[in-house]
mmCIF file of C-alpha atoms in Angstrom:
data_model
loop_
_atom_site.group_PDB
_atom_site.id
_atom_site.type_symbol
_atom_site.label_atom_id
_atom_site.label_comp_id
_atom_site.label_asym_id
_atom_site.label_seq_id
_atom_site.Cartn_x
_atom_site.Cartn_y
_atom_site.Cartn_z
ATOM 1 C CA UNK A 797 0.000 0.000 0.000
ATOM 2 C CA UNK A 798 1.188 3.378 -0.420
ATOM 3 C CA UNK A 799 1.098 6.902 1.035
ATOM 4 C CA UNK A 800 -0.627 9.884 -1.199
ATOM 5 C CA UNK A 801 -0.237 13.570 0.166
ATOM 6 C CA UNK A 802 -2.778 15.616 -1.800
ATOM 7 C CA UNK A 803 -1.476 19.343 -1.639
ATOM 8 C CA UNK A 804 -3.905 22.612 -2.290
ATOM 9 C CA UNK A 805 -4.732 25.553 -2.043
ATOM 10 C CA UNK A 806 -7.926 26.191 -0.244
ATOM 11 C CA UNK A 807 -10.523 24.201 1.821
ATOM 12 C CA UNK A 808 -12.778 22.556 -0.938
ATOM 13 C CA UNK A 809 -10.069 22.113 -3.930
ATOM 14 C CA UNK A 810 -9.240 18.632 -2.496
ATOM 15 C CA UNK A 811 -12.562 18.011 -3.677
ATOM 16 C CA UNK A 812 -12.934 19.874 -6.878
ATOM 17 C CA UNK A 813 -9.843 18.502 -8.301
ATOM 18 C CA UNK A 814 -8.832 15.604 -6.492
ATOM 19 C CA UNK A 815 -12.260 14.368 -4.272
ATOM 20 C CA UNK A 816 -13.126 11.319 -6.329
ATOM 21 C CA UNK A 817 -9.228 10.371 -6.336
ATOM 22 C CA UNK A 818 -8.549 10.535 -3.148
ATOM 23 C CA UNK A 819 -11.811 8.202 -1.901
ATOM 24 C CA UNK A 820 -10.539 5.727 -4.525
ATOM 25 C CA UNK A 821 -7.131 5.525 -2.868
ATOM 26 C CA UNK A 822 -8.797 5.713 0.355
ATOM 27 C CA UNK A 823 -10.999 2.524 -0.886
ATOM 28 C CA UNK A 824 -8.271 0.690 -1.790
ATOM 29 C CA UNK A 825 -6.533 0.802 1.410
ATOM 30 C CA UNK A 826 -3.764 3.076 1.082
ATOM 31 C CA UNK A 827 -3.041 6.374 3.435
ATOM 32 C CA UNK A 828 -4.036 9.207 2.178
ATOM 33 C CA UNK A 829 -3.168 12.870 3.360
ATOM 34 C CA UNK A 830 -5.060 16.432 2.798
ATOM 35 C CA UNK A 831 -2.314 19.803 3.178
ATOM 36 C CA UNK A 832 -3.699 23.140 2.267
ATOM 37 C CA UNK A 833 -1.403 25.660 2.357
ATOM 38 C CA UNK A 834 -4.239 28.367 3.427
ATOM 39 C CA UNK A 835 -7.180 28.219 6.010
ATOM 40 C CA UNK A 836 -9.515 30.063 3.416
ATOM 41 C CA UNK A 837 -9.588 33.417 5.373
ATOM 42 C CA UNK A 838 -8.934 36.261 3.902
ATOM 43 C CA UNK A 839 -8.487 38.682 7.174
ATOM 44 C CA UNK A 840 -8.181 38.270 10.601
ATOM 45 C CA UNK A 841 -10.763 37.893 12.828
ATOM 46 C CA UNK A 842 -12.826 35.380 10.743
ATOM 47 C CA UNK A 843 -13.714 32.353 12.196
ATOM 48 C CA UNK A 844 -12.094 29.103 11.094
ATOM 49 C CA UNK A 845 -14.842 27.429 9.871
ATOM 50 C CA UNK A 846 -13.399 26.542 6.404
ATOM 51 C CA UNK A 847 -10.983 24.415 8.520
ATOM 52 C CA UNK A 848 -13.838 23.010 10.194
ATOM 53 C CA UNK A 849 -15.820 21.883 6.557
ATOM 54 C CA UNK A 850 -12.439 21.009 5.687
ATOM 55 C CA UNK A 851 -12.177 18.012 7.996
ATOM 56 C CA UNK A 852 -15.545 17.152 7.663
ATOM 57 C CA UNK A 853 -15.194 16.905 3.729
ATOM 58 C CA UNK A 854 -11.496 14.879 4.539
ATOM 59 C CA UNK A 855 -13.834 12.191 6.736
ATOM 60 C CA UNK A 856 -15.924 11.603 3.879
ATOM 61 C CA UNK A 857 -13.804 10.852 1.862
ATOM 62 C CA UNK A 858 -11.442 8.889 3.466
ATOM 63 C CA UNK A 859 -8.724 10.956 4.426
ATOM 64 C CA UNK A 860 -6.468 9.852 7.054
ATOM 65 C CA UNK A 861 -4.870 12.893 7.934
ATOM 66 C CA UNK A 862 -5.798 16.685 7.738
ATOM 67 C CA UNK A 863 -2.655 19.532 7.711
ATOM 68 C CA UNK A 864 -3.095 23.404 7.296
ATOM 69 C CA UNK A 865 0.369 25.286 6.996
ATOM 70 C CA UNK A 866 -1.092 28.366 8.544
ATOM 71 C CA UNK A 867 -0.708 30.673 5.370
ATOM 72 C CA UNK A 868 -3.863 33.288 4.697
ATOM 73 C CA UNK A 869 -5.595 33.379 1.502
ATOM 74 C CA UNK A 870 -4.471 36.183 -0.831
ATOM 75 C CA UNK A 871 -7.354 36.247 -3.233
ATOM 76 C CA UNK A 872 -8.555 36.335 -6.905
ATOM 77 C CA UNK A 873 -8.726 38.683 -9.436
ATOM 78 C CA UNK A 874 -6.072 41.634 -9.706
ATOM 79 C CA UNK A 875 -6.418 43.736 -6.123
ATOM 80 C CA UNK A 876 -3.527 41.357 -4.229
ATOM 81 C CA UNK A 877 -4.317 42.947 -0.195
ATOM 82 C CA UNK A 878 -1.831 43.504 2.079
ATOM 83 C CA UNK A 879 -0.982 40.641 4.350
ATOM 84 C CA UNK A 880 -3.108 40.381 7.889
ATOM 85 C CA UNK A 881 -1.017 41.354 11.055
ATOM 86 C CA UNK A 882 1.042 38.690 12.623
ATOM 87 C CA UNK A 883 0.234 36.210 8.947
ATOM 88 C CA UNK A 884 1.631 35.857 5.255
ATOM 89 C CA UNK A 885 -0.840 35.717 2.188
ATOM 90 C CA UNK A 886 0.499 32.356 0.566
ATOM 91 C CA UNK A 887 1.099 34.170 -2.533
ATOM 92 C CA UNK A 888 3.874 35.881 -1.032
ATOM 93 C CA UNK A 889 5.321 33.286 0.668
ATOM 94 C CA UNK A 890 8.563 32.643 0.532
ATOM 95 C CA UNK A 891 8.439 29.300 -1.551
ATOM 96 C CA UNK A 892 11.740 27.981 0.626
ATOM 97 C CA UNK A 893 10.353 28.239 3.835
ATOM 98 C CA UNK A 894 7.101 27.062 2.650
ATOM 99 C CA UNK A 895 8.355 23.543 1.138
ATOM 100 C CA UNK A 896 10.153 22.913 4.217
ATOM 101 C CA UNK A 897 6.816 22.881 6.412
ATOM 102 C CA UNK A 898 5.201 20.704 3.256
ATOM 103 C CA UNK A 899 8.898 18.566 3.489
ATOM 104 C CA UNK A 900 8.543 17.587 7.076
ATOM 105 C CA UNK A 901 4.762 16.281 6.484
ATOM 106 C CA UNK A 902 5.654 14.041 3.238
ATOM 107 C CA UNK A 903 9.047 13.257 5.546
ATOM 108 C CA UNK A 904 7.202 11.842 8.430
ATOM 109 C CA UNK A 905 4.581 10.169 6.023
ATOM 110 C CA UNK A 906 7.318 8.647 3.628
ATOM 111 C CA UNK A 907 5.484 9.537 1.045
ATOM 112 C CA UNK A 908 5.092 7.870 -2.419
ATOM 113 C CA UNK A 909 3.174 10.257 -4.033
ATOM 114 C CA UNK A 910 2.545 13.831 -4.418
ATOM 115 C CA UNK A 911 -0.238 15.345 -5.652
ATOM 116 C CA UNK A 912 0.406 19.015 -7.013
ATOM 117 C CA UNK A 913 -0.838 21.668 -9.712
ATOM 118 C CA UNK A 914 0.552 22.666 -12.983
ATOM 119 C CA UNK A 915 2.983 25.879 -13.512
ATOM 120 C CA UNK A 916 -0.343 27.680 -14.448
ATOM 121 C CA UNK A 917 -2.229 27.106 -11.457
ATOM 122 C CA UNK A 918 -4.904 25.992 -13.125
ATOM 123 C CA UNK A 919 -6.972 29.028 -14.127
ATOM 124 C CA UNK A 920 -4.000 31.526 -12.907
ATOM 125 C CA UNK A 921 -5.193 31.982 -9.006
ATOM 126 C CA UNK A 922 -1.547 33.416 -7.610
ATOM 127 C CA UNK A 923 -1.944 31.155 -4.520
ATOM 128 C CA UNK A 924 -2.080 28.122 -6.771
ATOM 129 C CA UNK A 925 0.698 29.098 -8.873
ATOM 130 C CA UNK A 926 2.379 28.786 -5.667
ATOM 131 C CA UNK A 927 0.888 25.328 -4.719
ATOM 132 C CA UNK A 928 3.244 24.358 -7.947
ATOM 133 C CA UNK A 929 6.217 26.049 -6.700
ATOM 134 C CA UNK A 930 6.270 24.721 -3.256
ATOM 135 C CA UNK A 931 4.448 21.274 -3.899
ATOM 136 C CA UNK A 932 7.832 20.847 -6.349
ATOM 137 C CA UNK A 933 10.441 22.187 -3.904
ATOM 138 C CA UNK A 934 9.194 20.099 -0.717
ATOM 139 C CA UNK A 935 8.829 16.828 -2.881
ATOM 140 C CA UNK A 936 12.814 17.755 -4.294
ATOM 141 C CA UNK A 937 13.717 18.368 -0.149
ATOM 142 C CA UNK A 938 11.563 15.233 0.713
ATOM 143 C CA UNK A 939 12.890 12.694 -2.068
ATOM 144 C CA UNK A 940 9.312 11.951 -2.544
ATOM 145 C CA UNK A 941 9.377 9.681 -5.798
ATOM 146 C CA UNK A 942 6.616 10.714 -7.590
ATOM 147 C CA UNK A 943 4.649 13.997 -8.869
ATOM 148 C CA UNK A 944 1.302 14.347 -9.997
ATOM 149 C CA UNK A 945 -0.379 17.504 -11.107
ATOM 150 C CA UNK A 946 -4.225 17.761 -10.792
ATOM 151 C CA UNK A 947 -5.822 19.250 -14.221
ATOM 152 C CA UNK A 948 -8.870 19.542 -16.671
ATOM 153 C CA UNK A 949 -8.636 18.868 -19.868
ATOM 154 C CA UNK A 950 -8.890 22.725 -21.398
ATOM 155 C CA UNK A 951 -11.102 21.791 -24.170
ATOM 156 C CA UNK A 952 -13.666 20.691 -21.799
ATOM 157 C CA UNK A 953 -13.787 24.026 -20.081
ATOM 158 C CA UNK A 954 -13.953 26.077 -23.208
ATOM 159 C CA UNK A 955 -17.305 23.497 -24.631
ATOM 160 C CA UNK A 956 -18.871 23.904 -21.021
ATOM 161 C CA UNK A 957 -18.502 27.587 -21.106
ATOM 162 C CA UNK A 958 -19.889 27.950 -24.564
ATOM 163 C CA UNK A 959 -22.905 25.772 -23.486
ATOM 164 C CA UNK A 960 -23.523 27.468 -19.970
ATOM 165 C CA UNK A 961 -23.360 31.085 -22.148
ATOM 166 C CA UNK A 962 -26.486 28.837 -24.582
ATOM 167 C CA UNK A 963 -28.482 27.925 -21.466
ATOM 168 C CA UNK A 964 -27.908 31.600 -20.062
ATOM 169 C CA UNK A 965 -25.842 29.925 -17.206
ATOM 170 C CA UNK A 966 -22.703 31.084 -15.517
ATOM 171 C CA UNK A 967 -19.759 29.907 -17.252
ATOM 172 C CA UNK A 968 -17.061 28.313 -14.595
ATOM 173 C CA UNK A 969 -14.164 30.774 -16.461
ATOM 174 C CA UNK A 970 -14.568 33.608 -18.680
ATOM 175 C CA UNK A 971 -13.800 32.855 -21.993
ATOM 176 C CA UNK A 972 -10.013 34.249 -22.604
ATOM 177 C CA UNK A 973 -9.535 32.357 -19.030
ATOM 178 C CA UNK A 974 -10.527 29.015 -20.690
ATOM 179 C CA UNK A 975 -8.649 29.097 -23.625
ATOM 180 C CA UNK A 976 -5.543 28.586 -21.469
ATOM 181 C CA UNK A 977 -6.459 26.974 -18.489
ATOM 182 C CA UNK A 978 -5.344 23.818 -17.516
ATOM 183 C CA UNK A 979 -3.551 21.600 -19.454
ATOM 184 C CA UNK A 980 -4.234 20.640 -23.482
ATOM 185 C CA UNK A 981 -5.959 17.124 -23.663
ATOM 186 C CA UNK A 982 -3.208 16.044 -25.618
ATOM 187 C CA UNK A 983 -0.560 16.907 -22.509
ATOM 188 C CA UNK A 984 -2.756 14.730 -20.149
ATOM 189 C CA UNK A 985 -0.883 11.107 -18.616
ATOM 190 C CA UNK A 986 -3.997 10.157 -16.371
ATOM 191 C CA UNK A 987 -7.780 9.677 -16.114
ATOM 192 C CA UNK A 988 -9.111 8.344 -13.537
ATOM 193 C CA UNK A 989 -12.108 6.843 -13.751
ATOM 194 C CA UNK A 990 -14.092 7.879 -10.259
ATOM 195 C CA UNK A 991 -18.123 7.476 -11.132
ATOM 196 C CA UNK A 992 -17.863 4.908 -8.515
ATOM 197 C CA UNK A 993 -17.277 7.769 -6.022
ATOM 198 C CA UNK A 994 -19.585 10.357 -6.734
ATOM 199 C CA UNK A 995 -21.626 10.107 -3.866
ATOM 200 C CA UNK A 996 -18.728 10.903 -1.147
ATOM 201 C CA UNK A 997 -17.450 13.826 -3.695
ATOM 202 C CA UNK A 998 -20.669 15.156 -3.868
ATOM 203 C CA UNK A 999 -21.407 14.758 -0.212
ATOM 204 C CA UNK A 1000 -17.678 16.064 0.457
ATOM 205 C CA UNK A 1001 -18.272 19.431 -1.765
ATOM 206 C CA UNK A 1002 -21.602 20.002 0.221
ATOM 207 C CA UNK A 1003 -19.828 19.823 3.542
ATOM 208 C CA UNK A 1004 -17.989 23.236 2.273
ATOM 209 C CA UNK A 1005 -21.525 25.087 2.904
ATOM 210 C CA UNK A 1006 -20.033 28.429 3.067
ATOM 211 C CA UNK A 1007 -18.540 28.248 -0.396
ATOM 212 C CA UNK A 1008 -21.686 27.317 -1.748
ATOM 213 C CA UNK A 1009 -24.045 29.994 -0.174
ATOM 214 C CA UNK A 1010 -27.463 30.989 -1.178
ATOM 215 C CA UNK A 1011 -28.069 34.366 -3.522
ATOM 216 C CA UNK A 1012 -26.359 34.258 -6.558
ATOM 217 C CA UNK A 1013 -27.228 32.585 -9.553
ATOM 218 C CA UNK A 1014 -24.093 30.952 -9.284
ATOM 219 C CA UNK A 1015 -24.428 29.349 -6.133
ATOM 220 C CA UNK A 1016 -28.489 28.279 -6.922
ATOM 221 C CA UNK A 1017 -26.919 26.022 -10.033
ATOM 222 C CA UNK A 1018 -23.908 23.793 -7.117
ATOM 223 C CA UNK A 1019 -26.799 23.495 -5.013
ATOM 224 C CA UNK A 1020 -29.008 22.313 -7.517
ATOM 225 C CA UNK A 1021 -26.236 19.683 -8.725
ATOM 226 C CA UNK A 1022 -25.126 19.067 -4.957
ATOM 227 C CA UNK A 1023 -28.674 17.932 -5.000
ATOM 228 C CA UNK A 1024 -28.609 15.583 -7.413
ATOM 229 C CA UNK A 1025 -28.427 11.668 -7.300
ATOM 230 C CA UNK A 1026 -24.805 10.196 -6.616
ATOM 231 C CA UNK A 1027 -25.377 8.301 -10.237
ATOM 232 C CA UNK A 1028 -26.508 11.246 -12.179
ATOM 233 C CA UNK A 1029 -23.550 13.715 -10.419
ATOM 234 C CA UNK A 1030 -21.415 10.746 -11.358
ATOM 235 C CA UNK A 1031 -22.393 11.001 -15.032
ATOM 236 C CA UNK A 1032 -21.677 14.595 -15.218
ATOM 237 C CA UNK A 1033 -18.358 14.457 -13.541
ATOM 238 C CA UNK A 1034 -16.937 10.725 -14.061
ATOM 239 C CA UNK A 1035 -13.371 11.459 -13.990
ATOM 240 C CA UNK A 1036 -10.392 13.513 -12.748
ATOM 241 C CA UNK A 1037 -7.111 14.370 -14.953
ATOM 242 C CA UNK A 1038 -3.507 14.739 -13.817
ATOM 243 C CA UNK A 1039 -0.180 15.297 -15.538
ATOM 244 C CA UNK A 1040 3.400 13.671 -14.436
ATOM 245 C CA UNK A 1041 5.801 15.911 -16.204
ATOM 246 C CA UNK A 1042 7.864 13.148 -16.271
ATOM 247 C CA UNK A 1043 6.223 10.661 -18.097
ATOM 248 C CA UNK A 1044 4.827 10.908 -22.212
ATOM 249 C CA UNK A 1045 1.070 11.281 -22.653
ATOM 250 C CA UNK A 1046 1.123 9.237 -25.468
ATOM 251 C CA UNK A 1047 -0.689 6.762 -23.404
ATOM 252 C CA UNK A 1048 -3.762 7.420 -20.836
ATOM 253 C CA UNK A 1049 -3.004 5.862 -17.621
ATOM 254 C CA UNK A 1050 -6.328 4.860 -15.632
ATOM 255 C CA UNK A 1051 -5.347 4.989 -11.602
ATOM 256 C CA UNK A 1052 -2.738 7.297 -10.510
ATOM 257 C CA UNK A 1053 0.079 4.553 -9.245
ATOM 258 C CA UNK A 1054 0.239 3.632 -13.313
#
């Protein structure tokens, strides 16, 4: 059996990207192991709730261990706010001193796996471009022997955009977001298959109430599929997508210890 540290941002990405993943290896007996780099709070003074869905998600699925490294969240969009008193926004963070906290938690777990993002943090958020960074520097400091960064295929975002702007729905990304998020299809070296787990992921993105909320249109459509039936949710999100820079993707590997 092995060890799988699962590194993000925020509270809820573990399930976004990774959920489904990370109840399969869960499933099939081996330790898995949630580290966000940020408790989802923005300033001080808010409560730390988000931890608090966090773990609750984490025991749905499967997840044997929960770690925060203490950072604060630093935002979307292109007003980057000061950091809080006493705390460092995680897109500032000094990426040294940051892989050496992730380091000691893939040391003490002898990790065999690493799950990361791409270069592009996904969609561009600066605290996930910084997942990258430090998720590669720790796993260097750690020897951990394997990478994996969690994706979408980009072709896939751009179709689901142009049908949510048909249906008068919000689009996940803006359109010149899309076009180069994520990774190429062509660039990806696994899909897992995890339709078999749809009812922990979407039981595991409900515990994250506060992301969901209640007034805008927005958050009305991911209650309205949070409500759905685990075999229709499956059908509409069957798999997750990573890339291991070091391997080709001339192949599609189907679990991620392929």
């Amino acid at each position: 059996m092995a060890t799988v540290v699962a590194f993000h941002a925020h509270p809820d990405d573990e399930v976004i990207l990774t959920g489904g993943t990370l109840a399969r290896a869960a499933a099939g007996g081996h330790r898995v192991v949630v580290v966000t780099a940020t408790d989802g709070r923005m300033h001080n003074g808010e409560s730390d709730f988000r931890l608090d869905e966090l773990r609750c998600s984490a025991e749905i699925l499967g997840v044997d261990r929960v770690e925060c490294l203490g950072y604060a969240d630093s935002g979307y969009g292109p007003l980057f706010y000061p950091d809080p008193p006493g705390r460092v926004r995680f897109g500032r963070a000094d990426i040294g001193e940051a892989a050496r906290r992730l380091s000691a938690i893939l040391g003490e777990e002898d990790a065999d796996l690493l799950l990361s993002y791409q270069p592009n943090g996904g969609y561009g958020h600066r605290d996930h471009v910084r997942v990258h960074h430090v998720g590669k520097r720790a796993a260097e400091l750690a020897a951990t022997p394997r990478v994996l960064e969690a994706t979408m295929p980009r072709e896939l975002l751009v179709c689901v955009g142009q049908l949510a702007r048909l249906l008068r729905l919000p689009a996940p990304y803006e359109p010149d977001v899309a076009r180069t998020a994520y990774a190429p299809r062509a660039t990806i070296t696994h899909r897992v298959d995890v339709f078999g787990f749809a009812r922990q992921k979407r039981d595991a993105f409900a515990a994250h109430r506060s992301q969901i909320g209640e007034s805008t249109t927005g958050a009305r459509m991911y209650g309205a599929l949070l409500r759905l039936p685990p075999q229709v949710f499956g059908l509409l999100f069957p798999r997750e997508w990573f890339v291991d820079p070091a391997l080709p993707a001339s192949a599609a590997r189907r679990d991620i210890f392929d």
